Short mmCIF file of C-alpha atoms in Angstrom, two decimals:
data_model
loop_
_atom_site.label_atom_id
_atom_site.label_comp_id
_atom_site.label_asym_id
_atom_site.label_seq_id
_atom_site.Cartn_x
_atom_site.Cartn_y
_atom_site.Cartn_z
CA MET A 1 -2.98 2.89 -42.06
CA ALA A 2 -5.58 1.35 -39.63
CA VAL A 3 -4.27 0.00 -36.57
CA GLN A 4 -6.73 -2.34 -34.51
CA VAL A 5 -6.65 -5.09 -31.51
CA LEU A 6 -7.74 -7.91 -32.58
CA TRP A 7 -9.33 -9.99 -28.95
CA ARG A 8 -11.29 -12.93 -30.80
CA TYR A 9 -14.25 -13.96 -33.05
CA ALA A 10 -17.90 -14.87 -32.76
CA GLY A 11 -18.53 -17.01 -34.98
CA ASN A 12 -17.05 -16.04 -38.09
CA SER A 13 -17.74 -11.78 -37.19
CA PRO A 14 -14.24 -10.37 -35.30
CA VAL A 15 -14.55 -8.85 -32.06
CA LEU A 16 -11.97 -6.06 -31.75
CA ASP A 17 -11.26 -2.31 -31.10
CA HIS A 18 -10.10 0.30 -33.47
CA VAL A 19 -7.56 2.44 -32.25
CA GLY A 20 -7.32 5.06 -35.12
CA SER A 21 -5.59 4.59 -39.11
CA ALA A 22 -1.93 6.61 -38.91
CA HIS A 23 -0.88 8.75 -41.75
CA SER A 24 2.93 8.84 -41.26
CA ASP A 25 5.31 6.59 -38.83
CA ALA A 26 5.38 8.75 -36.21
CA GLU A 27 1.16 8.56 -35.15
CA LEU A 28 1.70 4.97 -36.64
CA ALA A 29 4.15 4.71 -33.50
CA LEU A 30 1.28 6.28 -31.69
CA LEU A 31 -1.65 4.55 -32.19
CA LYS A 32 0.15 1.33 -31.57
CA ALA A 33 1.48 2.28 -28.41
CA LYS A 34 -1.68 2.93 -27.56
CA ALA A 35 -3.05 -0.53 -28.71
CA ARG A 36 -0.73 -1.92 -26.10
CA ARG A 37 -1.96 -0.30 -23.07
CA LEU A 38 -5.06 -1.41 -24.34
CA ILE A 39 -4.13 -4.52 -24.37
CA GLU A 40 -2.07 -4.55 -20.44
CA GLY A 41 -5.01 -3.30 -19.18
CA ASP A 42 -4.08 -2.69 -15.42
CA GLN A 43 -1.69 -5.52 -16.24
CA LEU A 44 2.09 -4.18 -15.55
CA ALA A 45 4.55 -5.37 -18.01
CA LEU A 46 8.02 -6.54 -17.14
CA ASP A 47 10.31 -6.12 -19.75
CA PHE A 48 13.12 -8.31 -19.51
CA ASP A 49 15.25 -6.22 -22.84
CA VAL A 50 16.26 -8.96 -24.06
CA PRO A 51 18.83 -8.95 -27.48
CA ALA A 52 17.45 -11.01 -30.43
CA GLN A 53 19.65 -14.45 -30.70
CA PRO A 54 22.13 -14.22 -33.78
CA ALA A 55 21.58 -16.62 -36.55
CA ALA A 56 22.89 -19.84 -35.87
CA SER A 57 25.27 -19.67 -38.64
CA ALA A 58 26.83 -16.61 -37.67
CA THR A 59 28.57 -17.69 -33.73
CA LYS A 60 30.56 -20.40 -32.92
CA PHE A 61 30.84 -21.78 -29.77
CA GLY A 62 34.07 -23.48 -28.41
CA SER A 63 35.12 -26.54 -30.72
CA GLY A 64 32.26 -25.58 -33.64
CA SER A 65 29.11 -26.60 -31.71
CA GLU A 66 26.32 -23.81 -32.29
CA HIS A 67 25.41 -21.18 -29.99
CA SER A 68 21.83 -22.00 -28.57
CA PRO A 69 19.39 -20.55 -25.60
CA LEU A 70 19.77 -23.44 -22.37
CA PRO A 71 16.42 -24.93 -22.64
CA VAL A 72 14.46 -24.95 -19.44
CA VAL A 73 14.67 -28.14 -16.99
CA GLY A 74 12.70 -27.79 -14.20
CA GLU A 75 11.24 -24.45 -11.94
CA ARG A 76 10.97 -24.32 -8.57
CA ALA A 77 8.68 -21.75 -6.16
CA GLY A 78 11.97 -20.31 -4.45
CA CYS A 79 10.39 -18.03 -2.69
CA LEU A 80 7.37 -20.49 -0.88
CA LEU A 81 9.30 -23.13 -0.49
CA ASP A 82 11.90 -20.82 2.11
CA ALA A 83 9.35 -19.43 3.48
CA ILE A 84 7.51 -23.08 4.29
CA ARG A 85 10.93 -24.24 5.39
CA GLY A 86 11.86 -21.42 8.13
CA ALA A 87 8.77 -21.09 9.71
CA PHE A 88 8.95 -25.37 10.37
CA GLN A 89 11.78 -24.87 11.68
CA VAL A 90 10.84 -21.46 13.69
CA LEU A 91 7.77 -23.73 15.61
CA GLY A 92 10.58 -26.88 15.89
CA LEU A 93 8.59 -29.29 14.12
CA ASP A 94 11.28 -30.49 11.80
CA VAL A 95 13.49 -31.49 15.45
CA ALA A 96 10.23 -33.23 16.99
CA SER A 97 9.26 -34.66 13.36
CA GLY A 98 13.09 -36.30 13.23
CA ASP A 99 14.10 -34.41 10.39
CA ASP A 100 11.50 -36.74 8.75
CA GLN A 101 11.63 -35.40 5.03
CA VAL A 102 8.17 -37.21 4.12
CA PHE A 103 6.02 -35.79 7.13
CA TYR A 104 7.75 -32.16 6.28
CA HIS A 105 6.79 -32.78 2.43
CA LEU A 106 3.00 -33.83 3.31
CA VAL A 107 2.88 -30.62 5.85
CA ALA A 108 4.16 -28.44 2.94
CA ALA A 109 1.89 -29.67 0.09
CA ARG A 110 -1.24 -29.36 2.53
CA ILE A 111 -0.29 -25.50 3.11
CA ILE A 112 0.25 -24.76 -1.38
CA HIS A 113 -2.99 -26.95 -1.55
CA PRO A 114 -4.49 -28.90 0.90
CA GLY A 115 -5.77 -32.15 -1.24
CA SER A 116 -5.14 -35.98 -0.39
CA LYS A 117 -2.11 -37.83 0.25
CA PHE A 118 -2.20 -39.26 -3.19
CA GLU A 119 -2.36 -35.01 -4.87
CA SER A 120 0.45 -33.87 -2.96
CA ILE A 121 2.51 -35.66 -4.65
CA GLU A 122 1.16 -33.76 -7.88
CA THR A 123 1.24 -30.37 -5.88
CA LEU A 124 4.72 -30.88 -4.90
CA ALA A 125 5.89 -31.49 -8.34
CA GLU A 126 4.42 -27.84 -9.86
CA VAL A 127 6.42 -26.51 -7.17
CA GLY A 128 9.97 -28.14 -8.01
CA VAL A 129 9.94 -30.65 -5.35
CA GLU A 130 10.13 -34.25 -6.17
CA SER A 131 8.19 -35.70 -3.24
CA ALA A 132 8.43 -39.65 -1.97
CA SER A 133 6.61 -41.94 -3.72
CA TYR A 134 2.68 -42.63 -2.57
CA SER A 135 3.67 -46.02 -1.23
CA THR A 136 6.82 -44.29 1.17
CA ILE A 137 3.95 -42.12 1.99
CA LYS A 138 1.40 -44.90 3.71
CA ARG A 139 5.00 -46.45 4.90
CA HIS A 140 5.20 -43.55 7.55
CA LEU A 141 1.62 -43.54 8.10
CA PRO A 142 1.76 -45.26 10.62
CA ARG A 143 4.04 -43.84 12.97
CA TYR A 144 2.39 -40.46 12.75
CA ALA A 145 -0.58 -42.00 13.70
CA THR A 146 1.12 -42.59 17.37
CA GLU A 147 0.87 -41.15 20.55
CA LEU A 148 4.83 -40.36 20.60
CA PHE A 149 4.94 -39.33 17.63
CA SER A 150 1.62 -36.22 18.30
CA ASP A 151 2.54 -35.81 21.61
CA LYS A 152 6.18 -34.54 19.87
CA ILE A 153 4.14 -32.17 17.33
CA SER A 154 2.44 -30.87 20.23
CA ALA A 155 5.15 -30.60 22.70
CA ALA A 156 6.96 -28.47 20.02
CA LEU A 157 4.17 -26.74 19.70
CA ALA A 158 3.04 -25.92 23.12
CA GLN A 159 6.38 -24.81 23.56
CA HIS A 160 7.05 -22.04 20.47
CA ALA A 161 3.76 -20.87 22.16
CA GLY A 162 4.87 -20.44 25.66
CA ILE A 163 2.43 -22.66 27.36
CA GLY A 164 1.98 -22.29 31.26
CA PRO A 165 0.25 -21.34 34.18
CA GLY A 166 -2.16 -18.53 32.95
CA VAL A 167 -2.33 -18.92 29.41
CA LEU A 168 -5.48 -19.14 27.85
CA VAL A 169 -6.53 -21.63 25.29
CA LEU A 170 -9.15 -22.27 23.12
CA TYR A 171 -11.13 -25.33 22.07
CA ASP A 172 -13.47 -26.22 19.21
CA VAL A 173 -14.30 -29.42 17.48
CA THR A 174 -15.52 -30.26 13.82
CA THR A 175 -17.05 -33.07 11.66
CA LEU A 176 -15.13 -34.73 8.51
CA TYR A 177 -17.76 -37.54 6.79
CA PHE A 178 -16.32 -40.34 4.76
CA GLU A 179 -17.96 -40.91 1.35
CA THR A 180 -19.22 -44.44 2.53
CA ASP A 181 -22.30 -46.22 4.01
CA LYS A 182 -20.06 -48.91 5.62
CA GLU A 183 -19.34 -47.84 9.29
CA ASP A 184 -16.93 -49.68 11.26
CA ASP A 185 -15.67 -48.78 15.10
CA PHE A 186 -14.34 -45.36 14.62
CA ARG A 187 -16.63 -44.12 11.66
CA LYS A 188 -20.07 -43.96 12.94
CA PRO A 189 -22.78 -41.67 11.69
CA GLY A 190 -23.43 -38.98 14.25
CA PHE A 191 -24.86 -35.21 14.84
CA SER A 192 -23.51 -33.57 11.44
CA LYS A 193 -23.51 -29.94 10.87
CA GLU A 194 -23.65 -30.66 7.12
CA ARG A 195 -26.94 -32.69 7.79
CA ARG A 196 -25.09 -35.67 6.50
CA LEU A 197 -25.65 -39.18 7.02
CA GLU A 198 -22.46 -40.70 5.88
CA PRO A 199 -20.02 -42.09 8.66
CA GLN A 200 -18.23 -39.90 10.34
CA VAL A 201 -15.01 -39.26 13.29
CA THR A 202 -15.20 -36.19 15.18
CA VAL A 203 -12.24 -33.69 15.29
CA GLY A 204 -10.93 -32.05 18.65
CA MET A 205 -8.30 -29.32 18.04
CA LEU A 206 -6.75 -27.07 20.87
CA THR A 207 -4.98 -23.73 20.06
CA ASP A 208 -3.51 -21.06 21.77
CA ALA A 209 -5.01 -17.45 22.28
CA THR A 210 -4.10 -16.85 18.58
CA GLY A 211 -5.10 -19.34 17.41
CA LEU A 212 -1.98 -21.17 16.97
CA PRO A 213 -2.90 -25.49 17.21
CA LEU A 214 -1.65 -27.05 19.87
CA SER A 215 -3.11 -30.41 19.64
CA ILE A 216 -5.41 -32.45 17.37
CA SER A 217 -7.36 -35.23 18.90
CA ALA A 218 -9.79 -37.76 16.59
CA PHE A 219 -12.98 -39.65 17.95
CA GLU A 220 -15.83 -41.84 17.31
CA GLY A 221 -18.01 -40.31 14.50
CA ASN A 222 -20.57 -40.35 17.33
CA ARG A 223 -19.49 -38.91 20.79
CA ALA A 224 -20.95 -36.44 21.44
CA GLU A 225 -19.26 -32.82 21.47
CA THR A 226 -18.87 -31.88 24.92
CA HIS A 227 -17.61 -35.45 25.48
CA THR A 228 -14.47 -34.13 23.71
CA MET A 229 -13.35 -31.67 25.34
CA LEU A 230 -12.21 -33.35 29.33
CA PRO A 231 -9.68 -35.39 27.32
CA MET A 232 -7.71 -33.14 25.18
CA ILE A 233 -7.57 -31.19 28.52
CA ARG A 234 -6.55 -34.03 30.55
CA LYS A 235 -3.93 -34.74 27.63
CA LEU A 236 -2.47 -31.10 27.99
CA GLN A 237 -2.39 -31.00 31.55
CA GLU A 238 -0.41 -34.28 31.48
CA ALA A 239 1.99 -33.91 29.20
CA TYR A 240 3.38 -30.27 29.93
CA SER A 241 2.41 -30.86 34.00
CA LEU A 242 -0.42 -28.01 34.48
CA ASP A 243 -1.95 -28.12 38.12
CA ASP A 244 -4.15 -25.05 37.73
CA ILE A 245 -6.86 -24.83 34.20
CA THR A 246 -9.41 -23.39 34.03
CA VAL A 247 -11.81 -24.54 31.60
CA VAL A 248 -14.17 -21.17 29.79
CA ALA A 249 -16.74 -22.47 27.72
CA ASP A 250 -20.03 -21.86 26.59
CA ALA A 251 -23.50 -23.71 27.77
CA GLY A 252 -23.20 -26.08 24.68
CA MET A 253 -20.23 -27.74 25.20
CA PHE A 254 -20.83 -27.63 28.91
CA SER A 255 -23.05 -30.33 30.06
CA ALA A 256 -23.69 -31.23 33.91
CA ALA A 257 -21.59 -34.08 33.59
CA ASN A 258 -19.16 -32.14 32.05
CA LYS A 259 -18.78 -30.23 35.35
CA ARG A 260 -19.05 -32.47 37.55
CA GLU A 261 -15.90 -34.30 35.67
CA VAL A 262 -14.19 -31.33 35.43
CA VAL A 263 -14.70 -31.01 39.00
CA SER A 264 -13.61 -34.48 39.74
CA ALA A 265 -10.20 -33.40 38.35
CA GLY A 266 -9.48 -30.30 40.02
CA LEU A 267 -9.98 -27.76 37.13
CA GLY A 268 -12.15 -24.68 37.86
CA TYR A 269 -14.64 -23.15 34.75
CA ILE A 270 -15.83 -20.18 33.74
CA LEU A 271 -19.24 -21.27 32.32
CA GLY A 272 -21.08 -17.90 30.19
CA THR A 273 -25.06 -19.06 29.96
CA LYS A 274 -28.55 -17.81 30.13
CA GLU A 275 -30.98 -18.31 33.04
CA ARG A 276 -34.82 -19.06 32.44
CA ASP A 277 -36.08 -17.71 35.22
CA ILE A 278 -35.26 -14.38 37.91
CA PRO A 279 -31.75 -15.98 40.56
CA LYS A 280 -32.50 -16.04 43.74
CA VAL A 281 -30.28 -13.35 44.95
CA ILE A 282 -31.43 -10.17 42.27
CA ALA A 283 -35.18 -11.81 43.57
CA ALA A 284 -34.34 -10.84 47.13
CA TRP A 285 -32.12 -7.53 45.90
CA ARG A 286 -35.72 -6.50 44.21
CA LYS A 287 -37.61 -7.12 47.01
CA ASP A 288 -35.58 -4.87 49.09
CA ASN A 289 -35.26 -2.06 46.60
CA PRO A 290 -38.73 -1.82 45.35
CA ASP A 291 -38.09 1.46 43.84
CA THR A 292 -34.44 1.19 42.44
CA GLU A 293 -33.96 1.33 38.76
CA TYR A 294 -31.00 -1.22 37.33
CA THR A 295 -28.39 0.52 36.54
CA ASP A 296 -25.87 -0.80 33.27
CA GLY A 297 -23.20 -3.03 34.62
CA GLN A 298 -24.62 -4.17 37.54
CA ILE A 299 -23.30 -7.16 39.22
CA TRP A 300 -24.51 -10.03 42.16
CA ARG A 301 -22.80 -12.79 43.33
CA GLN A 302 -24.31 -16.17 44.26
CA ASP A 303 -21.95 -18.45 46.28
CA THR A 304 -23.09 -22.21 46.35
CA VAL A 305 -21.95 -23.53 49.67
CA ARG A 306 -21.66 -27.24 50.49
CA THR A 307 -21.83 -28.25 53.94
CA THR A 308 -20.23 -31.66 55.12
CA GLY A 309 -20.28 -32.22 58.91
CA SER A 310 -18.67 -28.86 60.18
CA GLU A 311 -17.22 -27.60 57.27
CA SER A 312 -18.60 -25.60 54.61
CA VAL A 313 -16.99 -25.96 50.85
CA THR A 314 -18.08 -23.06 48.07
CA GLU A 315 -18.42 -25.29 45.29
CA SER A 316 -19.32 -22.46 42.62
CA VAL A 317 -19.73 -18.65 42.24
CA THR A 318 -22.32 -17.67 40.17
CA PHE A 319 -22.28 -13.76 38.74
CA TYR A 320 -24.81 -11.99 37.34
CA GLN A 321 -24.67 -8.66 35.58
CA TYR A 322 -27.17 -6.47 34.00
CA SER A 323 -27.11 -5.15 30.39
CA TRP A 324 -29.08 -2.41 29.50
CA ASP A 325 -28.85 -3.21 25.48
CA ARG A 326 -30.05 -6.78 26.41
CA ALA A 327 -33.01 -5.75 28.33
CA ARG A 328 -33.78 -3.22 25.73
CA ARG A 329 -33.86 -5.69 23.26
CA SER A 330 -35.13 -8.34 25.21
CA LEU A 331 -38.41 -6.06 25.78
CA ARG A 332 -38.76 -4.54 22.11
CA GLY A 333 -39.14 -8.67 21.40
CA ILE A 334 -41.59 -9.38 24.03
CA GLU A 335 -43.50 -6.43 23.03
CA GLU A 336 -43.12 -7.37 19.34
CA GLN A 337 -44.82 -10.59 20.38
CA VAL A 338 -47.35 -9.33 22.63
CA LYS A 339 -49.03 -7.13 19.61
CA LYS A 340 -48.94 -9.99 16.99
CA LEU A 341 -51.34 -11.85 19.72
CA SER A 342 -53.40 -8.83 20.24
CA VAL A 343 -54.37 -8.38 16.20
CA PRO A 344 -57.06 -10.94 15.36
CA SER A 345 -55.95 -13.43 12.35
CA LYS A 346 -58.28 -12.77 9.30
CA GLY A 347 -61.87 -14.64 9.91
CA LYS A 348 -60.77 -15.56 13.27
CA SER A 349 -61.63 -14.10 16.07
CA LEU A 350 -59.18 -13.96 19.82
#
């Protein structure tokens, strides 16, 4: 007896694997076991070892009713839903939201499968949760859009993260576009990282050092990224009564106007940037030490002092650091550019 695994039909031709031919019951059992392993592949089989159901006519139950398996009327992804509910409670979002089940269901649905508000109903149904109706969800949205509601959520997250003096927070922005050509006072065309022309909104998010979201705000689509940072910082400062905040940013997020506004707000900042020209403090050191080589990690400090009458105030302190590796890569790049300029192109002379 031949034992084969039939996978599919390609046209009228079967696609199969020939396992072998058995000449006895023992060989047949071995070939069948080999065929099962071939079908299962790397997937482990879970055998419940459920006994076959007895004939309906042979088993009576109660007052003459026939015994039959219980029908499956619903399924629930219990472990997943319990984990989401547990995290929701640990973060304090149940208390902050007033134990709003509509809000919790929207959060759970987006964790399971991000989608629209309408799609969240189907997503929850697939894991065994009966969601509120679409009209009920829409009735709750205005409450979620208020500053009072968002401040309570932010406060719960900040309390969980332990926000206070000396805590590092991170800020970044993104844009969300809308598939429409009509703009309004909020959805406006602006700079898009995806190079889209549709109306969009700018979304800014503040997180702690581990990436836990603390606060989120939406801005007009044509507002520059650098103009969204200070409102978010002020919101954080007012919500948690923080007096000492130091903003750490790169040059792309820190315009000259932002510097002035940060200083005017009584905040400090640390800015990482590059200098086009040799700073005065390094030029002076080079003049005093003409034969001395730079050392890796060497640091220079330059204070910017403002004098008002007889009082001198340090406005800013700039630290410059020499990196041997950075210098090596810069010099190599300069040498390669010089070589390109030194080699005449075909038919031309320099």
